[in-house]
Coordinates of C-alpha atoms in Angstrom, one line a residue:
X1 CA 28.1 1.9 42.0
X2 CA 31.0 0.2 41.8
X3 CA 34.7 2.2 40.9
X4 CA 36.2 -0.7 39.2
X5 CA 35.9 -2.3 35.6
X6 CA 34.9 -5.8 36.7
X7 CA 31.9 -7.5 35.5
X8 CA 30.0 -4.9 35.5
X9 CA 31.7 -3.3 32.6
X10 CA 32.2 -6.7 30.9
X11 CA 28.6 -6.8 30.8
X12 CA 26.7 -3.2 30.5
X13 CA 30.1 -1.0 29.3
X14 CA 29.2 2.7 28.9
X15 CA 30.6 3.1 25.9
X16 CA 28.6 2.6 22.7
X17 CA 25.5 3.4 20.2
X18 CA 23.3 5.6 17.7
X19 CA 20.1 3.6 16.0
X20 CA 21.3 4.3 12.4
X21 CA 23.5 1.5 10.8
X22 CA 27.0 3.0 9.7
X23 CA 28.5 2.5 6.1
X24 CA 30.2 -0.6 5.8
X25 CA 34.0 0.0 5.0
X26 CA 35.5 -1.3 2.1
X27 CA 38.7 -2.9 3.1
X28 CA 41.1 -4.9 0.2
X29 CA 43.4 -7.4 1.8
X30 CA 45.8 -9.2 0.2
X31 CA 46.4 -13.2 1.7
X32 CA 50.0 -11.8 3.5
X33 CA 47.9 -9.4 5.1
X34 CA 46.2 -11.8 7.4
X35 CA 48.9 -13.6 8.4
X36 CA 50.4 -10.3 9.0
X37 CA 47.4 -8.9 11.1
X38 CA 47.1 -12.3 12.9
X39 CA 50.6 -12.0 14.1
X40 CA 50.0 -8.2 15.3
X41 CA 47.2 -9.5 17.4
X42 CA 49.2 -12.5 18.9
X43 CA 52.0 -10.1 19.2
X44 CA 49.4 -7.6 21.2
X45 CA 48.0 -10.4 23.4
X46 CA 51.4 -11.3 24.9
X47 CA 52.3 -7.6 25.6
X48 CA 48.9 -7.7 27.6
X49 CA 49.7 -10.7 29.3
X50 CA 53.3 -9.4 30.2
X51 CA 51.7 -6.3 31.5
X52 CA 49.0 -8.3 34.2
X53 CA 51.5 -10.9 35.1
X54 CA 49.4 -12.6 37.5
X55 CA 47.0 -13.2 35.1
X56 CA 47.1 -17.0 34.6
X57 CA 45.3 -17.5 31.1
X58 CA 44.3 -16.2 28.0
X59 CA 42.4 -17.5 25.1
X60 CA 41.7 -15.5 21.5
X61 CA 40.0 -16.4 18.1
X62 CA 40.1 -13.8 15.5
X63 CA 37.9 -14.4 12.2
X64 CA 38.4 -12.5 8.9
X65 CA 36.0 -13.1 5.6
X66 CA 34.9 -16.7 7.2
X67 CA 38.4 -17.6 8.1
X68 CA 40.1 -18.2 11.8
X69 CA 43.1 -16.6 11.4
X70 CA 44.1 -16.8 14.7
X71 CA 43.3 -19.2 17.2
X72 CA 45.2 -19.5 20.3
X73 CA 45.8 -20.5 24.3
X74 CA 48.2 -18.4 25.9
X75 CA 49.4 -18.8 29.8
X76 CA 48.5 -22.2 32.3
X77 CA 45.5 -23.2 33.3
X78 CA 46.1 -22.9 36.4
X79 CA 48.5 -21.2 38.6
X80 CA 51.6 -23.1 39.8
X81 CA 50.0 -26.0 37.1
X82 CA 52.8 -25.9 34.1
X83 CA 50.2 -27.3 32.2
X84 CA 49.6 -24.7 29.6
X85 CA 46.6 -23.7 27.7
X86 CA 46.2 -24.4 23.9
X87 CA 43.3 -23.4 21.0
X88 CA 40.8 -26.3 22.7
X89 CA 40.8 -25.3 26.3
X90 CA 37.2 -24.8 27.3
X91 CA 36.3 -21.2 29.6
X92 CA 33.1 -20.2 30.8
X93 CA 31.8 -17.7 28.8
X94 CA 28.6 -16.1 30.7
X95 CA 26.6 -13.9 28.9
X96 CA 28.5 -14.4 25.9
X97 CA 25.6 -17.2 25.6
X98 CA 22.6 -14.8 25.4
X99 CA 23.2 -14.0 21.4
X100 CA 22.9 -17.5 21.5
X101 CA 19.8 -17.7 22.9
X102 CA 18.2 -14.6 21.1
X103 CA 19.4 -16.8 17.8
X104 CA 17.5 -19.6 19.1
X105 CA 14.2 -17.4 19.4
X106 CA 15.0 -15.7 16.1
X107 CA 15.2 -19.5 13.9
X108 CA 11.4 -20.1 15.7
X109 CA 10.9 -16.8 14.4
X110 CA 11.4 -17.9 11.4
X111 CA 9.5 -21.2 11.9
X112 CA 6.1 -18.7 13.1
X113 CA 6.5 -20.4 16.3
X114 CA 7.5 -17.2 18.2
X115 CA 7.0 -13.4 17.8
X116 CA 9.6 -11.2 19.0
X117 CA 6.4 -8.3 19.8
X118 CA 3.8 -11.0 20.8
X119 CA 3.5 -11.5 24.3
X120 CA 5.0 -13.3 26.5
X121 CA 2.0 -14.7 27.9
X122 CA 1.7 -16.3 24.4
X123 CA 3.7 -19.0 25.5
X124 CA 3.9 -18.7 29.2
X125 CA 0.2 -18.2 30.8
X126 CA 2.0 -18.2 34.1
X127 CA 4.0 -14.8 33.6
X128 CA 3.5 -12.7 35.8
X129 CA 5.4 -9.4 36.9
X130 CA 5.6 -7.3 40.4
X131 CA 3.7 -4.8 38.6
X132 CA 0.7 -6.7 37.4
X133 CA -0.7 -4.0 34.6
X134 CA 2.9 -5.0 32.8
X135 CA 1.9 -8.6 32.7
X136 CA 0.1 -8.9 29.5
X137 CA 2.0 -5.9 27.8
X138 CA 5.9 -7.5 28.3
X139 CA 6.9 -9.3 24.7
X140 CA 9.8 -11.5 23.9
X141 CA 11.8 -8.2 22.2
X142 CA 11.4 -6.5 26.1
X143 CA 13.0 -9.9 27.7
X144 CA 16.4 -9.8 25.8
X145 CA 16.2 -5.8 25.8
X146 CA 17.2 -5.1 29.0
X147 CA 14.3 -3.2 29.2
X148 CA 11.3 -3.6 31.3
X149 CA 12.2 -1.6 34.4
X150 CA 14.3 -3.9 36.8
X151 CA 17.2 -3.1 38.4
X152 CA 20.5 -3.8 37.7
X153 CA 21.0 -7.8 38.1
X154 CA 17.4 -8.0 39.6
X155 CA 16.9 -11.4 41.1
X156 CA 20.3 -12.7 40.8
X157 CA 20.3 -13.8 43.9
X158 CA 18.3 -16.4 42.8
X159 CA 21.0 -18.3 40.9
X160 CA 24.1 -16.1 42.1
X161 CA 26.2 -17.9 44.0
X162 CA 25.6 -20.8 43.3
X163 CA 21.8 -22.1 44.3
X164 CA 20.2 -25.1 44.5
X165 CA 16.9 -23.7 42.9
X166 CA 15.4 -25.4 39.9
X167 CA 14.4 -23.2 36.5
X168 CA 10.8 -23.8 37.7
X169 CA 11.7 -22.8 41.5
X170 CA 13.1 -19.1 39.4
X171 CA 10.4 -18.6 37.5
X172 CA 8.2 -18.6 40.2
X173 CA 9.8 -16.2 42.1
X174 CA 9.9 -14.1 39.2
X175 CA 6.7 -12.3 40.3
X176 CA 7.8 -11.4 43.3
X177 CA 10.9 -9.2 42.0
X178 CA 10.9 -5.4 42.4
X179 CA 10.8 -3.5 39.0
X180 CA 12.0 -0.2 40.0
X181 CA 12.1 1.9 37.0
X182 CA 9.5 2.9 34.0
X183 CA 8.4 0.2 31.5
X184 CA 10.6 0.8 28.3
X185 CA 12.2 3.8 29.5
X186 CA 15.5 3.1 30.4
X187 CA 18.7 0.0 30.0
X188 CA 18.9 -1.8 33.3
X189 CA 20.9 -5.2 32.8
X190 CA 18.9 -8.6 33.8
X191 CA 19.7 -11.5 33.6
X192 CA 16.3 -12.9 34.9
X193 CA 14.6 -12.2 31.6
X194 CA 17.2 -14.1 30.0
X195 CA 15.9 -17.1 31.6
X196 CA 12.3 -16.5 30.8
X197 CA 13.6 -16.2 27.5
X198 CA 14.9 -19.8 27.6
X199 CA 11.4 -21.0 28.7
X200 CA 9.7 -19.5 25.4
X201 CA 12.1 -20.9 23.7
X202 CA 11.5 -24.5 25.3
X203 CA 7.6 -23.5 25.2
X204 CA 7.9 -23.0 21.6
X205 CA 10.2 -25.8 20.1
X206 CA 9.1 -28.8 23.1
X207 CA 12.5 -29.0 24.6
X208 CA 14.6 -27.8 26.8
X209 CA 16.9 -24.6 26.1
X210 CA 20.0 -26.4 26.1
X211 CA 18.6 -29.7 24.2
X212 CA 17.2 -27.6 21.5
X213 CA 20.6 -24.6 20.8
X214 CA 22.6 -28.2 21.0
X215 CA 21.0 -29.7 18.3
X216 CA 20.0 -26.5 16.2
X217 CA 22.9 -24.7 16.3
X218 CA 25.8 -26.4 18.1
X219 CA 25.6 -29.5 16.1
X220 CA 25.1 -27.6 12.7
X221 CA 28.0 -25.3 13.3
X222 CA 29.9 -28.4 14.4
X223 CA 30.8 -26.4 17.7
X224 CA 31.9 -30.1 18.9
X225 CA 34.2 -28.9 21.8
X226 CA 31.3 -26.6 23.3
X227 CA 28.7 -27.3 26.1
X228 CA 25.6 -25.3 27.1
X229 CA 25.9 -25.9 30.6
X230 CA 29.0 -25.7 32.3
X231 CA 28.4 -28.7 34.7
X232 CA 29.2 -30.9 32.1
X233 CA 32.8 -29.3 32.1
X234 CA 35.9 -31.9 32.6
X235 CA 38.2 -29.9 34.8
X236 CA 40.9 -31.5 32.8
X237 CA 40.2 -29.5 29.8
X238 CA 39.0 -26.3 31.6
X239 CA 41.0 -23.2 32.4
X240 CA 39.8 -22.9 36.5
X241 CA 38.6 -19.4 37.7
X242 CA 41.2 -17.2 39.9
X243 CA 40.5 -14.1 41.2
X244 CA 41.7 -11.8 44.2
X245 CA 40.1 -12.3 47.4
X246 CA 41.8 -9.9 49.6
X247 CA 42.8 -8.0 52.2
X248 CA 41.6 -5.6 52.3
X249 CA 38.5 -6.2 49.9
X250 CA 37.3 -8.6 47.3
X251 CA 39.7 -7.7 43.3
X252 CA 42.6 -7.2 46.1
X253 CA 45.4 -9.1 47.2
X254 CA 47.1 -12.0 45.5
X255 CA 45.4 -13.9 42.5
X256 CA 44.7 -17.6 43.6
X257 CA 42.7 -20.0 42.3
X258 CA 39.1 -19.9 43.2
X259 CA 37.9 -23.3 42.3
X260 CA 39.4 -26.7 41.5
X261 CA 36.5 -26.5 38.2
X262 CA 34.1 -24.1 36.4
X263 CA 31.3 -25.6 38.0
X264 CA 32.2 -25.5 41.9
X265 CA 31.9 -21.1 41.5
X266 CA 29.7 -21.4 38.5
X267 CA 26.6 -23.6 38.4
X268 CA 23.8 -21.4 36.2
X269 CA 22.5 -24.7 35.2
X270 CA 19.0 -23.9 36.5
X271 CA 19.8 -19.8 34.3
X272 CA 21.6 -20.8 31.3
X273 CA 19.8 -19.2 28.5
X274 CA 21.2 -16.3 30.3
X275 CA 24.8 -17.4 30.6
X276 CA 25.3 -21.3 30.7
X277 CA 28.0 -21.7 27.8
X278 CA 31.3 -23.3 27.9
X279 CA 33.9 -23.1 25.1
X280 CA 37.3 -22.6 23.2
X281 CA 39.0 -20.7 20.5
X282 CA 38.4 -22.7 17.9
X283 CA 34.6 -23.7 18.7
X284 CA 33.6 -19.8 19.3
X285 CA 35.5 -18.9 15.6
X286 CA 32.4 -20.5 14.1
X287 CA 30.0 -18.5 16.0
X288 CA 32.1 -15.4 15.3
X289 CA 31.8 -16.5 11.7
X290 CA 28.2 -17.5 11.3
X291 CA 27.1 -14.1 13.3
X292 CA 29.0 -12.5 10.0
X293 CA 27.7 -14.3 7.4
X294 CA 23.7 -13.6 8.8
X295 CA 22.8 -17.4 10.1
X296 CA 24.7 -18.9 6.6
X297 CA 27.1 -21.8 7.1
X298 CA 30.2 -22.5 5.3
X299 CA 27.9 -24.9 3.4
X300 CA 25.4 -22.7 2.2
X301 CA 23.1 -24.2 4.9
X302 CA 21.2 -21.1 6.4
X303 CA 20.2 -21.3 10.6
X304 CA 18.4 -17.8 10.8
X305 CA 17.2 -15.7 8.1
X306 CA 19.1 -12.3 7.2
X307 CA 16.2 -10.8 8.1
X308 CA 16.7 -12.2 11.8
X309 CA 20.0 -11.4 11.7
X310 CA 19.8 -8.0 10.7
X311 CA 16.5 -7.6 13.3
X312 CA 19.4 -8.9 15.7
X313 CA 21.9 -6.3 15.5
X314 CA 18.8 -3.6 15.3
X315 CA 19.0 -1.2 18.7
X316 CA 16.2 -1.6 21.4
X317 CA 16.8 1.0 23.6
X318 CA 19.5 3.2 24.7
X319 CA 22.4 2.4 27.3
X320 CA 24.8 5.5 27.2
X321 CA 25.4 8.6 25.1
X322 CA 28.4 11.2 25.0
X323 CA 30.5 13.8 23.3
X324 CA 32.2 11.2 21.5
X325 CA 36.2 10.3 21.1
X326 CA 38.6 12.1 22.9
X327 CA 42.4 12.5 22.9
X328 CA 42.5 10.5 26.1
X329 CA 39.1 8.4 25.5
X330 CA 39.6 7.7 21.6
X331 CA 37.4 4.6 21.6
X332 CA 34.1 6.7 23.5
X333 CA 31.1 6.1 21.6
X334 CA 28.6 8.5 20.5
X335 CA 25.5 6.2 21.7
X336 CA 25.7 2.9 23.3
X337 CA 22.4 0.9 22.7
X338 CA 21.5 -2.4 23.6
X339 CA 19.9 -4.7 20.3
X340 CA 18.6 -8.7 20.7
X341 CA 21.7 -10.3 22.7
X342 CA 23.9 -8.0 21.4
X343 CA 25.3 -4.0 22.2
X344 CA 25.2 -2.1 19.1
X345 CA 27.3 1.3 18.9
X346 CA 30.1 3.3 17.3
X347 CA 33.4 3.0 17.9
X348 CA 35.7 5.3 16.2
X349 CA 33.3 5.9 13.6
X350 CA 32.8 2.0 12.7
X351 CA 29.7 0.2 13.7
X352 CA 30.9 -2.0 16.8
X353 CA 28.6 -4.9 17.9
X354 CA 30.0 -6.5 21.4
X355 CA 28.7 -8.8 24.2
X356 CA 31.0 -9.5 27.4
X357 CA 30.2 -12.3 29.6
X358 CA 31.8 -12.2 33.8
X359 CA 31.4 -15.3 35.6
X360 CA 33.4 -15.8 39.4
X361 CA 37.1 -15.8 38.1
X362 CA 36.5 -15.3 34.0
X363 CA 35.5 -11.9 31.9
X364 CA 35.0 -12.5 28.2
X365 CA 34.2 -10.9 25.1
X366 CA 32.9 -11.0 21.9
X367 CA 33.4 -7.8 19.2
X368 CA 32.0 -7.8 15.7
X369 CA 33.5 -5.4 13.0
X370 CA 30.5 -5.6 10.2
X371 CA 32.0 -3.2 7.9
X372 CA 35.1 -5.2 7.9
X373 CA 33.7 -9.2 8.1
X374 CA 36.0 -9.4 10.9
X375 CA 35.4 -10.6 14.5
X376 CA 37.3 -11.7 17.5
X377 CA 36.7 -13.2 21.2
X378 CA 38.6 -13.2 24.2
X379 CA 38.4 -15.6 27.1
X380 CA 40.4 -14.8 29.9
X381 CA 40.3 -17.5 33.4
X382 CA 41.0 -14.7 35.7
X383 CA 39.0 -10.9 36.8
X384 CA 41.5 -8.2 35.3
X385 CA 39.0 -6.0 34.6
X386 CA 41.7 -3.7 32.9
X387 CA 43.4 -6.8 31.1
X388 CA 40.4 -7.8 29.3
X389 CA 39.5 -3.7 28.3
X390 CA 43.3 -3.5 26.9
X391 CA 41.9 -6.7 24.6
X392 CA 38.7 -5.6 23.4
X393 CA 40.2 -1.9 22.0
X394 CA 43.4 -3.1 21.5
X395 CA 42.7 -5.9 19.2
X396 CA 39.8 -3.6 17.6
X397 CA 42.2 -0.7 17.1
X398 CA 44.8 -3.1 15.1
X399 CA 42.2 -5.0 13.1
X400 CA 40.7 -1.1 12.4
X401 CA 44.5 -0.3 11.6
X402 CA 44.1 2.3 14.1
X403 CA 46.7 1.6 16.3
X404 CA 47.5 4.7 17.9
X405 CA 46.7 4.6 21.4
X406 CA 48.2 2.3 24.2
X407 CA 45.3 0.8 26.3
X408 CA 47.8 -1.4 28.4
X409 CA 49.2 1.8 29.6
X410 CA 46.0 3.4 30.2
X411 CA 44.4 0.0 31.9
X412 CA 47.6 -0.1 34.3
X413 CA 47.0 4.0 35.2
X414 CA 43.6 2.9 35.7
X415 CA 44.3 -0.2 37.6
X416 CA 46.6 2.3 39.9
X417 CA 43.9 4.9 40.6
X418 CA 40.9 2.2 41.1
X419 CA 43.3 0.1 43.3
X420 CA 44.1 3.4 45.4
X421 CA 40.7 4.4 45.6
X422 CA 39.2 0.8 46.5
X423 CA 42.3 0.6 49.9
X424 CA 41.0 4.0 50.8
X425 CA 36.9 2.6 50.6
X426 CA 38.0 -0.4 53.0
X427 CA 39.7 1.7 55.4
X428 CA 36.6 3.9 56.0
X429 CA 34.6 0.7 56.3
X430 CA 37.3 -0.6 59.3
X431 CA 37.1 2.9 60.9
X432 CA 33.4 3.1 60.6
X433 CA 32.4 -0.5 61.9
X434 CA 35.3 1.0 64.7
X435 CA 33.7 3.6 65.6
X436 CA 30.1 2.1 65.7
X437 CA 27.4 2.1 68.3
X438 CA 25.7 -0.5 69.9
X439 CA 22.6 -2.1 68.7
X440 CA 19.8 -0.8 71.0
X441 CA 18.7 -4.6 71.7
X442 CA 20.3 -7.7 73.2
X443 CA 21.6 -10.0 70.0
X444 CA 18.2 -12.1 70.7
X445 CA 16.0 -9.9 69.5
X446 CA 17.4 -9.8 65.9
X447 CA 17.4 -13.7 66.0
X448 CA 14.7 -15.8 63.8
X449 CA 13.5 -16.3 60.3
X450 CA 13.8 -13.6 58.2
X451 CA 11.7 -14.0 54.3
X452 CA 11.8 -11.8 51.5
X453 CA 9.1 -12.0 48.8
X454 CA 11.3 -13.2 45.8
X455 CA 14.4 -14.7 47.8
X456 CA 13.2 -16.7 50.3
X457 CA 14.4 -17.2 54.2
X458 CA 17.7 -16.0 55.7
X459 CA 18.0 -17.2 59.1
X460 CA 20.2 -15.2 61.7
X461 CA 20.7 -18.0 64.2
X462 CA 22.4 -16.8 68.0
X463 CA 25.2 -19.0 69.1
X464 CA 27.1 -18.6 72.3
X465 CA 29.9 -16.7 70.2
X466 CA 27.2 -14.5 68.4
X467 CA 24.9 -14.4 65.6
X468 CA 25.2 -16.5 63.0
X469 CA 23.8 -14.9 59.2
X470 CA 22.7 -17.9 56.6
X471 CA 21.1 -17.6 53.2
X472 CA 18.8 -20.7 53.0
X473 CA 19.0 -21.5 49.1
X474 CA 22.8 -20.6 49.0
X475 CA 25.1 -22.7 50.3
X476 CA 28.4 -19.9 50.7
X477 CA 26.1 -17.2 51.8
X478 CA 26.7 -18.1 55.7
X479 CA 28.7 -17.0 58.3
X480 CA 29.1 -14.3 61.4
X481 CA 27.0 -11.8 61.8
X482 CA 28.9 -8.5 63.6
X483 CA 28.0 -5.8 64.8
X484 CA 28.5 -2.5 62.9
X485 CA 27.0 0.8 64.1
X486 CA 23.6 0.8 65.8
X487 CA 20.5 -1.1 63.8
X488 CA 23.3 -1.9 61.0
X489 CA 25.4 -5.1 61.6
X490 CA 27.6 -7.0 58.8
X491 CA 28.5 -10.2 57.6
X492 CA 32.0 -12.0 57.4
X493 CA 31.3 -15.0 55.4
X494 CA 34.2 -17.7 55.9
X495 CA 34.2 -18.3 52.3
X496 CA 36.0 -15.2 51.1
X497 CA 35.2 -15.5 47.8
X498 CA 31.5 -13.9 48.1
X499 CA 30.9 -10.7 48.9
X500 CA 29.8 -9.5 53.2
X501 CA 26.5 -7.8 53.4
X502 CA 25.2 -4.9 55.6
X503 CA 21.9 -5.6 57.6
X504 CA 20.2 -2.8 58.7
X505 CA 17.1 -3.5 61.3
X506 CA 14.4 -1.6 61.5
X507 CA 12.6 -1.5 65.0
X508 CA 8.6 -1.6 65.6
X509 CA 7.0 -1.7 68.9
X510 CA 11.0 -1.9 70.1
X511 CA 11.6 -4.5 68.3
X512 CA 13.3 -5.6 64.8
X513 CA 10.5 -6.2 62.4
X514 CA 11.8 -5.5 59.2
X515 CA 15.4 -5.3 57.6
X516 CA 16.7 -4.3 54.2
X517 CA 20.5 -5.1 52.8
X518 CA 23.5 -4.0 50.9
X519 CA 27.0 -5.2 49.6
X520 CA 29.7 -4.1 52.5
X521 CA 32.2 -3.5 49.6
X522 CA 31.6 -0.7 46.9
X523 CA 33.4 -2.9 44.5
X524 CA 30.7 -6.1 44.6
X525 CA 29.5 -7.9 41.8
X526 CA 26.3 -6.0 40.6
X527 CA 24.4 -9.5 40.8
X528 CA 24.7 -9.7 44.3
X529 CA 21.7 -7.6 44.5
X530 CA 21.4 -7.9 48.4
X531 CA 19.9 -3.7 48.1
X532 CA 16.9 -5.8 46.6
X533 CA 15.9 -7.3 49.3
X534 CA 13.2 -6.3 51.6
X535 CA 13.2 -9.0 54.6
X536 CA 10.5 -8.9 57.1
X537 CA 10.6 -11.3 60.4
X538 CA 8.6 -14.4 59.9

């Protein structure tokens, strides 16, 4: 597991949920009050950006009864680039996008084009699961739920980096993924369902995922400035991804930029549905807004039916429970659960509906205050893990008017202790690959074609200065192969922005026949899900 708050905690955080809806809180506020509170916010963003200096960019909307109250660019859009950010700079958003698409399946819902407990077979014959007696029992609820047994960021590989597969080529491979845990048991994060979800939803309505939340909801909302897929993005108008890349591990070292647009580090145009969205400030306000009112636009004009809405925010299974708040941990929930695109829990005794979204160089977040008709979003063009926690309390805890606890100081003791402890993990690695035996064969032997049910071929090529590791359907996944200690032997891909990978062989008949992998760092992306691999020699 990893020990810092990266994506991982963007996406599936700890901290949230029980499956009762709390009282809404009646809250009067006079006009000054908002110009007031939007000015505390804006106020708290710069003392988060003065704190994490290095972070290059920072974009907030923050919505009160309907209204933006506060929608803003703060920071450059790219480092050593004066050119600043303002209220229409576009950032990728990631899985910010899947409340999208569960509102998409919830207006054919409404239509009695789609079922969220029919099955999924209903409108994809083809489905089919590793464990075959699951096929016909999966429904649409399980594929947004998080909930039918894969691993954490199961068959990301497929689209993570960046592939060249097509949104048929990963639903075919879908099959072939392992599901590891109980059916409806227990939260493990996927994004792979997420993109069978976009197929029911082009099953059901006759287009495409992105064709049909474009003219359905985009274009209603008149969400002008916002794209579905990110290859559409105009660097011009983006905020580019920046990240650390090292030494001595991947989150350390310098902050650069990673790419000279969104789409170069982030291409899920093939997995949208599960994270495709591009957007601003001002564009996401009327998402924020619309998610408040229960699918009802400024207009009167109605997308979803409260019904829908409230079945949206309804928990589906459980993520995390705990003793609750603490002096130190004020904002620990009771339960976390996981709803229909959306986490559900409490947070300091207020209903608290989130989504974060972590793409290569940008975390996000969405938070919804019910009780309050309040809501706000960060985007943020960098992968300060800490920053972007300090933003989702911190502006909670002020629009809650509970500002008593400083999460920038907290997320900088934090930062301190992860940083420590991640220097530490990368010195063992050194000493260990140091002190490593041989491999019991000649580099030959662990030459040749090497396929894995769901992934496809990895070739480990020998060249006169070694072996050579490639990932056939992903293009940065390539690079020296090195020996390690014994049957184990890592990578050191040339683009340092991806993550190295530990092969271990495994011998029969004296020689390599089968090999499984892992992520060299203990601070990799969850979706490079290498451990779900299980390569045999073709």
């Amino acid at each position: 597991m990893s020990i810092r708050l990266t994506r991982r905690a963007a996406l599936a955080s700890t901290a949230a949920v029980a499956g009762v809806a709390l009282p809404a809180v009646a809250h009067a506020r006079r006009p000054a009050d908002d110009a007031a509170l939007a000015a505390e916010v804006d106020a708290f963003v710069r003392r988060a950006m003065a704190a994490w200096p290095d972070q290059p960019a920072v974009s907030v909307a923050l919505v009160k009864d309907g209204q933006p109250l506060l929608t803003r660019g703060y920071g450059v859009r790219k480092l050593g680039d004066p050119r600043p950010v303002d209220e229409h700079t576009r950032f990728a958003i990631a899985s910010n996008t899947k409340a999208v698409t569960c509102a998409a399946l919830a207006m054919l819902i409404d239509e009695g084009k789609v079922k969220w407990d029919a099955p999924v077979r209903t409108w994809l014959p083809g489905f089919r699961l590793s464990k075959p007696e699951l096929n016909d029992m999966v429904t649409v609820r399980d594929l947004v739920s998080h909930r039918i047994g894969f691993g954490l960021g199961a068959g990301d590989l497929l689209f993570w980096p960046n592939s060249d597969r097509t949104r048929a080529e990963i639903m075919a491979a879908v099959e072939h993924v392992p599901i590891e845990d109980q059916f409806r048991t227990s939260y493990h994060y996927c994004n792979l369902m997420f993109v069978v979800a976009g197929e029911v939803v082009a099953a059901a309505s006759g287009m495409p995922w992105e064709d049909f939340v474009q003219t359905r909801i985009l274009t209603p909302l008149g969400m002008t400035e916002t794209l579905p897929l990110m290859t559409a993005a105009d660097p011009a108008s983006s905020a580019l991804p920046h990240g650390r890349l090292g030494p001595p591990l991947r989150y350390q070292g310098e902050m650069q930029v990673l790419a000279e647009s969104i789409q170069e580090v982030w291409d899920w145009s093939a997995a949208g549905a599960a994270g495709g969205f591009v957007t601003n400030p001002v564009d996401w306000a009327k998402w924020i807004a619309v998610q408040l009112n229960k699918g009802v636009l400024p207009d009167g004009t109605r997308l979803w039916s409260e019904a829908r809405a409230n079945e949206m925010w309804r928990p589906n299974i459980i993520v995390s429970s705990s003793g609750g708040p603490t002096p130190d941990m004020p904002g620990r929930s009771i339960a976390a659960t996981y709803a229909t695109g959306w986490q559900v829990m409490d947070y300091r005794g207020e209903r608290f509906i989130t989504h974060g979204g972590g793409a290569p160089g940008f975390i996000s977040g969405t938070v919804l205050l019910p009780g309050r008709n309040a809501g706000f979003s960060f985007f943020t063009n960098g992968e300060e893990g800490m920053l972007t926690r300090a933003l989702r309390s911190g502006i909670a805890d002020i629009v809650m008017g509970k500002a008593d606890f400083d999460w920038i100081a907290d997320g900088q003791r934090l930062e301190a202790e992860n940083n420590a402890k991640s220097i530490a993990a990368a010195a063992e690695i050194d000493a260990k690959q140091a002190a490593g035996a041989a491999p019991s064969l000649p580099l030959d032997a662990y030459a040749g074609t090497w396929r894995d049910p769901w992934y496809g071929d990895i070739l480990i090529e020998r060249r006169s200065e070694g072996l050579w590791l490639a990932f056939s359907r992903t293009p940065s996944l390539q690079g020296p192969l090195e020996t390690y200690d014994g049957e184990t032997m890592r990578t050191r891909f040339p683009d340092r922005r991806e993550e190295d990978v530990l092969v271990t062989f495994a011998l029969e008949n004296g020689r390599p026949a089968t090999a499984t992998m892992k992520a060299v760092s203990p601070d990799a992306d969850f979706s490079y899900d290498f451990h779900d691999l299980r390569l045999r020699k073709a």
